[in-house]
C-alpha atoms as one frame of an Amber mdcrd trajectory, in Angstrom:
protein
  40.321   9.099  -4.893  36.593   9.177  -4.713  34.770   6.377  -2.937  31.344
   5.731  -4.486  28.753   3.706  -2.571  26.545   1.878  -5.024  23.206   0.292
  -4.147  22.891  -3.445  -3.551  22.302  -3.774  -7.288  25.398  -1.797  -8.268
  23.719   1.279  -9.654  22.865   4.906  -8.969  19.410   6.322  -9.695  17.734
   9.721  -9.734  14.225  11.092 -10.025  13.012  11.709 -13.549  12.577  15.321
 -14.559   9.138  16.339 -15.866  10.654  16.504 -19.367  12.076  12.968 -19.083
   8.732  11.654 -17.833   6.994  13.305 -20.798   9.502  11.720 -23.214   8.565
   8.334 -21.720   4.902   9.082 -22.390   4.119   9.451 -18.694   1.835  12.064
 -17.212   3.654  11.967 -13.877   7.053  11.112 -12.482   6.628   7.520 -11.327
   9.931   5.910 -12.265  13.617   6.415 -11.565  16.385   6.940 -14.057  19.497
   4.779 -13.866  22.342   7.298 -13.932  25.376   5.076 -13.356  26.055   1.339
 -13.428  29.053  -0.176 -11.607  31.285  -2.103 -13.978  30.955  -5.842 -13.310
  28.312  -5.201 -10.615  24.978  -7.045 -10.407  23.104  -4.552 -12.630  25.890
  -4.580 -15.235  25.872  -8.389 -15.310  22.094  -8.282 -15.876  22.547  -5.816
 -18.812  20.948  -2.818 -17.103  22.263   0.374 -18.654  22.522   4.016 -17.709
  19.402   5.885 -18.887  17.119   2.868 -18.390  14.017   3.951 -16.456  13.048
   1.597 -13.616   9.261   1.363 -13.333   8.859  -1.636 -10.979  10.830  -3.643
  -8.439   9.481  -7.147  -7.775   6.102  -6.049  -9.148   5.912  -2.916  -6.952
   5.498   0.286  -8.953   8.284   2.745  -8.201   7.039   6.220  -7.222  10.342
   8.100  -7.067  14.004   7.759  -6.108  13.304   7.854  -2.372  10.730   5.066
  -2.738  13.151   3.025  -4.882  15.874   3.368  -2.222  13.499   2.320   0.566
  12.585  -0.792  -1.440  16.295  -1.538  -1.869  16.874  -1.287   1.907  14.490
  -4.221   2.416  16.236  -6.460  -0.137  18.517  -9.066   1.440  21.981  -9.762
   0.100  21.817 -12.672  -2.357  18.106 -12.132  -3.085  16.854 -12.219  -6.664
  15.299  -8.927  -7.725  13.082  -8.412 -10.769  13.375  -4.939 -12.288  10.972
  -3.772 -14.965  12.512  -0.964 -16.992  11.904   1.132 -20.065  14.812   1.326
 -22.502  15.169   3.758 -25.390  15.525   1.611 -28.491  16.205   2.591 -32.084
  13.774   1.139 -34.634  13.598   1.407 -38.400  10.203   2.665 -39.561  10.096
   2.492 -43.363  13.682   3.678 -43.727  13.362   6.293 -40.983  15.213   5.708
 -37.733  13.089   6.465 -34.705  13.443   5.927 -30.985  10.813   4.211 -28.855
  10.711   3.195 -25.207  10.352  -0.568 -24.847   9.741  -2.440 -21.604  12.423
  -4.894 -20.500  12.522  -7.173 -17.481  15.794  -7.945 -15.716  16.676 -10.480
 -13.028  19.389  -9.159 -10.721  21.002 -10.766  -7.677  21.546  -8.262  -4.858
  24.952  -8.163  -3.240
């Protein structure tokens, strides 16, 4: 079997591609994309989903995946972490379904 090592929040992240950043309305890559969420892990319990884009951790703007991981290294087990994310959400605009990115804030307890 494969042994995956998830972060303290129970998720994997990756840098956004330039195309993903553009789809988020960003002019530069300054977020990370959640690529995988551990079932029943802290992020899953907080309702974080794959393809959410993490923009801030405890009010600190995330620059890239390396920066996100260095922030995570300093988080103690049991600490409450506030993640600000963008989530792609379907909205109905006069009978037309469209997708927009809406900010969401999540409280997660690190393990």
